[in-house]
CSV table of C-alpha atoms in Angstrom, one decimal:
chain,number,residue,atom,x,y,z
A,1,GLU,CA,103.5,111.5,100.2
A,2,ALA,CA,100.3,110.4,98.4
A,3,GLN,CA,100.5,106.7,98.0
A,4,VAL,CA,98.8,103.3,98.1
A,5,THR,CA,100.6,100.8,100.5
A,6,GLN,CA,100.3,97.1,100.6
A,7,ASN,CA,101.5,94.5,103.1
A,8,PRO,CA,103.1,92.1,102.9
A,9,ARG,CA,105.1,92.6,99.7
A,10,TYR,CA,106.0,88.9,99.5
A,11,LEU,CA,104.2,86.0,101.0
A,12,ILE,CA,104.7,82.2,100.8
A,13,THR,CA,101.9,80.1,102.3
A,14,VAL,CA,100.4,76.7,102.2
A,15,THR,CA,97.1,75.5,100.8
A,16,GLY,CA,94.1,76.3,103.1
A,17,LYS,CA,95.8,78.7,105.5
A,18,LYS,CA,93.8,81.8,105.7
A,19,LEU,CA,95.6,85.1,104.9
A,20,THR,CA,94.9,88.8,104.5
A,21,VAL,CA,96.7,91.3,102.3
A,22,THR,CA,96.2,94.8,103.6
A,23,CYS,CA,95.8,97.9,101.4
A,24,SER,CA,95.7,101.5,102.5
A,25,GLN,CA,95.5,104.8,100.7
A,26,ASN,CA,96.1,108.3,102.1
A,27,MET,CA,94.5,110.3,99.3
A,28,ASN,CA,90.9,110.2,100.5
A,29,HIS,CA,89.8,108.3,97.4
A,30,GLU,CA,86.3,107.0,97.1
A,31,TYR,CA,87.1,104.1,94.8
A,32,MET,CA,89.4,101.1,95.6
A,33,SER,CA,90.0,97.9,93.7
A,34,TRP,CA,92.1,94.7,93.7
A,35,TYR,CA,93.7,93.2,90.6
A,36,ARG,CA,95.7,90.1,90.0
A,37,GLN,CA,98.5,90.0,87.4
A,38,ASP,CA,99.4,86.8,85.6
A,39,PRO,CA,101.8,86.4,82.7
A,40,GLY,CA,100.2,86.8,79.4
A,41,LEU,CA,96.9,87.9,80.9
A,42,GLY,CA,97.6,91.4,82.0
A,43,LEU,CA,95.7,92.6,85.1
A,44,ARG,CA,92.2,91.3,86.0
A,45,GLN,CA,89.9,92.9,88.5
A,46,ILE,CA,89.0,90.8,91.6
A,47,TYR,CA,86.8,93.1,93.6
A,48,TYR,CA,86.1,96.8,93.8
A,49,SER,CA,84.5,99.3,96.2
A,50,MET,CA,82.8,102.5,95.1
A,51,ASN,CA,82.7,103.8,98.7
A,52,VAL,CA,82.7,102.7,102.3
A,53,GLU,CA,80.5,99.6,102.9
A,54,VAL,CA,79.9,99.2,99.1
A,55,THR,CA,81.8,96.4,97.5
A,56,ASP,CA,81.2,94.3,94.4
A,57,LYS,CA,82.7,91.5,92.4
A,58,GLY,CA,85.0,92.0,89.5
A,59,ASP,CA,86.0,89.5,86.8
A,60,VAL,CA,87.7,86.9,89.0
A,61,PRO,CA,86.2,87.0,92.5
A,62,GLU,CA,86.2,83.3,93.3
A,63,GLY,CA,88.1,82.4,96.4
A,64,TYR,CA,88.5,86.0,97.6
A,65,LYS,CA,86.7,88.3,100.0
A,66,VAL,CA,87.0,92.0,100.7
A,67,SER,CA,85.7,94.5,103.2
A,68,ARG,CA,85.6,98.3,103.2
A,69,LYS,CA,84.8,99.5,106.8
A,70,GLU,CA,86.9,102.6,106.4
A,71,LYS,CA,87.5,104.8,103.4
A,72,ARG,CA,91.3,104.3,103.5
A,73,ASN,CA,91.5,100.5,103.9
A,74,PHE,CA,90.5,97.7,101.6
A,75,PRO,CA,91.9,94.4,102.7
A,76,LEU,CA,91.9,91.3,100.5
A,77,ILE,CA,91.1,88.0,102.3
A,78,LEU,CA,91.8,84.5,101.0
A,79,GLU,CA,90.0,82.2,103.4
A,80,SER,CA,91.4,79.0,101.9
A,81,PRO,CA,94.1,79.7,99.5
A,82,SER,CA,94.9,77.3,96.6
A,83,PRO,CA,97.8,77.1,94.3
A,84,ASN,CA,95.9,78.7,91.4
A,85,GLN,CA,95.8,81.9,93.5
A,86,THR,CA,99.6,82.2,93.2
A,87,SER,CA,99.9,85.5,91.6
A,88,LEU,CA,101.0,89.2,91.8
A,89,TYR,CA,98.3,91.3,93.5
A,90,PHE,CA,97.8,95.0,93.1
A,91,CYS,CA,95.6,97.3,95.1
A,92,ALA,CA,94.5,100.5,93.4
A,93,SER,CA,92.5,103.6,94.3
A,94,SER,CA,90.9,106.5,92.4
A,95,PRO,CA,89.0,109.7,93.4
A,96,LEU,CA,85.8,108.5,91.7
A,97,ALA,CA,84.9,105.6,89.4
A,98,GLY,CA,83.8,105.8,85.9
A,99,VAL,CA,84.9,109.3,84.8
A,100,GLY,CA,88.3,108.6,83.3
A,101,ASN,CA,90.2,109.2,86.5
A,102,GLU,CA,93.6,107.7,86.9
A,103,GLN,CA,93.9,104.7,89.2
A,104,PHE,CA,96.9,104.8,91.6
A,105,PHE,CA,98.5,101.5,92.2
A,106,GLY,CA,100.3,100.0,95.2
A,107,PRO,CA,103.7,98.3,94.9
A,108,GLY,CA,102.2,94.8,94.6
A,109,THR,CA,102.1,91.7,96.8
A,110,ARG,CA,103.7,88.5,95.3
A,111,LEU,CA,101.8,85.5,96.7
A,112,THR,CA,102.9,81.9,96.4
A,113,VAL,CA,100.6,79.2,97.6
A,114,LEU,CA,102.2,75.8,97.9
B,1,ALA,CA,82.5,92.7,76.1
B,2,GLN,CA,85.2,95.2,75.7
B,3,SER,CA,88.7,94.0,75.1
B,4,VAL,CA,92.2,95.4,74.6
B,5,THR,CA,94.8,93.8,72.4
B,6,GLN,CA,98.5,94.7,72.5
B,7,LEU,CA,100.4,93.5,69.5
B,8,GLY,CA,103.7,91.9,70.5
B,9,SER,CA,104.4,90.7,73.9
B,10,HIS,CA,108.1,91.6,73.5
B,11,VAL,CA,109.5,94.6,71.6
B,12,SER,CA,113.3,95.2,71.3
B,13,VAL,CA,114.8,98.5,70.1
B,14,SER,CA,118.2,100.0,70.2
B,15,GLU,CA,119.0,103.0,72.3
B,16,GLY,CA,118.0,106.1,70.4
B,17,ALA,CA,115.6,104.4,68.1
B,18,LEU,CA,111.9,105.0,67.8
B,19,VAL,CA,109.6,103.2,70.3
B,20,LEU,CA,106.2,102.0,69.0
B,21,LEU,CA,104.0,99.9,71.2
B,22,ARG,CA,100.6,99.0,69.7
B,23,CYS,CA,97.2,98.9,71.3
B,24,ASN,CA,93.8,98.3,69.8
B,25,TYR,CA,90.5,98.2,71.6
B,26,SER,CA,87.1,96.8,70.8
B,27,SER,CA,84.2,99.1,71.6
B,28,SER,CA,81.5,100.8,69.7
B,29,VAL,CA,81.8,103.9,71.9
B,30,PRO,CA,85.4,105.1,72.4
B,31,PRO,CA,86.4,104.4,76.0
B,32,TYR,CA,88.7,106.2,78.2
B,33,LEU,CA,92.2,105.0,77.3
B,34,PHE,CA,95.3,104.7,79.4
B,35,TRP,CA,99.0,103.6,79.2
B,36,TYR,CA,100.7,102.4,82.3
B,37,VAL,CA,104.3,101.4,82.8
B,38,GLN,CA,105.6,98.9,85.3
B,39,TYR,CA,109.3,98.9,86.2
B,40,PRO,CA,110.7,95.7,87.8
B,41,ASN,CA,109.4,95.0,91.3
B,42,GLN,CA,107.2,98.1,91.2
B,43,GLY,CA,103.5,99.0,90.8
B,44,LEU,CA,102.0,100.5,87.8
B,45,GLN,CA,102.6,104.2,87.0
B,46,LEU,CA,100.4,106.2,84.6
B,47,LEU,CA,102.2,107.4,81.5
B,48,LEU,CA,99.2,109.1,79.9
B,49,LYS,CA,95.5,109.0,79.3
B,50,TYR,CA,92.9,110.0,76.7
B,51,THR,CA,89.6,111.2,77.9
B,52,SER,CA,88.0,113.3,75.1
B,53,ALA,CA,90.2,116.3,74.4
B,54,ALA,CA,93.1,116.3,71.9
B,55,THR,CA,93.6,113.0,70.1
B,56,LEU,CA,97.4,113.4,70.5
B,57,VAL,CA,98.2,112.9,74.1
B,58,LYS,CA,101.5,113.7,75.7
B,59,GLY,CA,102.7,111.9,78.8
B,60,ILE,CA,105.6,111.7,81.0
B,61,ASN,CA,109.2,110.7,80.1
B,62,GLY,CA,108.7,111.8,76.4
B,63,PHE,CA,106.0,109.4,75.6
B,64,GLU,CA,102.9,110.2,73.6
B,65,ALA,CA,100.0,108.4,72.1
B,66,GLU,CA,97.5,109.1,69.4
B,67,PHE,CA,93.8,108.1,69.6
B,68,LYS,CA,92.5,107.0,66.2
B,69,LYS,CA,88.8,106.3,66.3
B,70,SER,CA,88.7,104.9,62.7
B,71,GLU,CA,91.3,102.3,63.6
B,72,THR,CA,90.2,101.8,67.2
B,73,SER,CA,93.9,102.3,68.2
B,74,PHE,CA,95.9,104.1,70.8
B,75,HIS,CA,99.5,103.3,70.0
B,76,LEU,CA,102.3,104.6,72.3
B,77,THR,CA,105.4,106.2,70.8
B,78,LYS,CA,108.6,107.8,71.9
B,79,PRO,CA,111.0,109.3,69.3
B,80,SER,CA,114.2,108.1,71.0
B,81,ALA,CA,114.5,105.2,73.4
B,82,HIS,CA,116.6,105.4,76.5
B,83,MET,CA,117.9,102.5,78.5
B,84,SER,CA,115.7,103.6,81.4
B,85,ASP,CA,112.6,102.9,79.3
B,86,ALA,CA,113.1,99.2,79.6
B,87,ALA,CA,109.9,98.0,81.4
B,88,GLU,CA,106.5,96.4,80.9
B,89,TYR,CA,103.9,98.6,79.3
B,90,PHE,CA,100.1,98.1,79.7
B,91,CYS,CA,97.3,99.6,77.6
B,92,ALA,CA,94.0,99.8,79.5
B,93,VAL,CA,90.5,101.0,78.8
B,94,SER,CA,87.6,102.1,81.0
B,95,PRO,CA,84.2,102.0,79.4
B,96,ARG,CA,82.5,105.3,78.9
B,97,ARG,CA,78.9,104.6,79.9
B,98,SER,CA,76.5,105.0,82.8
B,99,GLY,CA,76.8,102.5,85.5
B,100,ASN,CA,80.6,102.2,84.9
B,101,THR,CA,82.1,100.2,87.7
B,102,GLY,CA,85.5,101.9,87.3
B,103,LYS,CA,87.1,98.7,86.1
B,104,LEU,CA,90.2,99.0,84.0
B,105,ILE,CA,90.4,96.4,81.3
B,106,PHE,CA,94.0,95.7,80.6
B,107,GLY,CA,95.9,94.4,77.6
B,108,GLN,CA,98.3,91.5,78.0
B,109,GLY,CA,101.3,93.8,78.3
B,110,THR,CA,104.4,94.5,76.2
B,111,THR,CA,107.9,94.1,77.5
B,112,LEU,CA,110.2,96.7,76.1
B,113,GLN,CA,113.9,95.8,75.8
B,114,VAL,CA,116.4,98.6,75.0
B,115,LYS,CA,119.7,97.5,73.7
B,116,PRO,CA,122.8,99.6,74.0
């Protein structure tokens, strides 16, 4: 089944404890992206990747890191989480960027930082 | 900068009634336009999209949307609401220009409640 998977689905952590949220897609998509969803704000892009080894900042990149060593994986790293990073996170992938292609979303990771 | 506005954070309809969810965008060049649905505890699922073909776009689950350039709108409709339509709906745009990063710009979302 074609899908985007994320792990973990739920995570409660404490301020400053490094964490990684994994994202993997099995559709051979070139483009991958991370969004965060907050009430009343919709989804906002954190980072994106046009292809392997090519990543760039989205609208809200502060406090986050990403890497794209393989086409299928795009982990999101929070080196020192803070409470304002409590949010619902979505990974998405698309065949190519910028040509009206649909983005396929993972099931989401709900992160709470205490 | 491009933006998307969804009028009404909550919409309530009776089962069988018309569903109308409003979306307006700000852009001098019509962007690619999308409607996504999010069911509780799930990711986003594409309902429909407008690229540049017909202005009336049909999607899944009986939904459709009409692109109106003069009004910069892309409202989502369904003639008869079903209980299973209760969800959050997001309008999103992707700029149509060279150097496009592929980013989707989302509206704030509209929660649809369907009453029996």
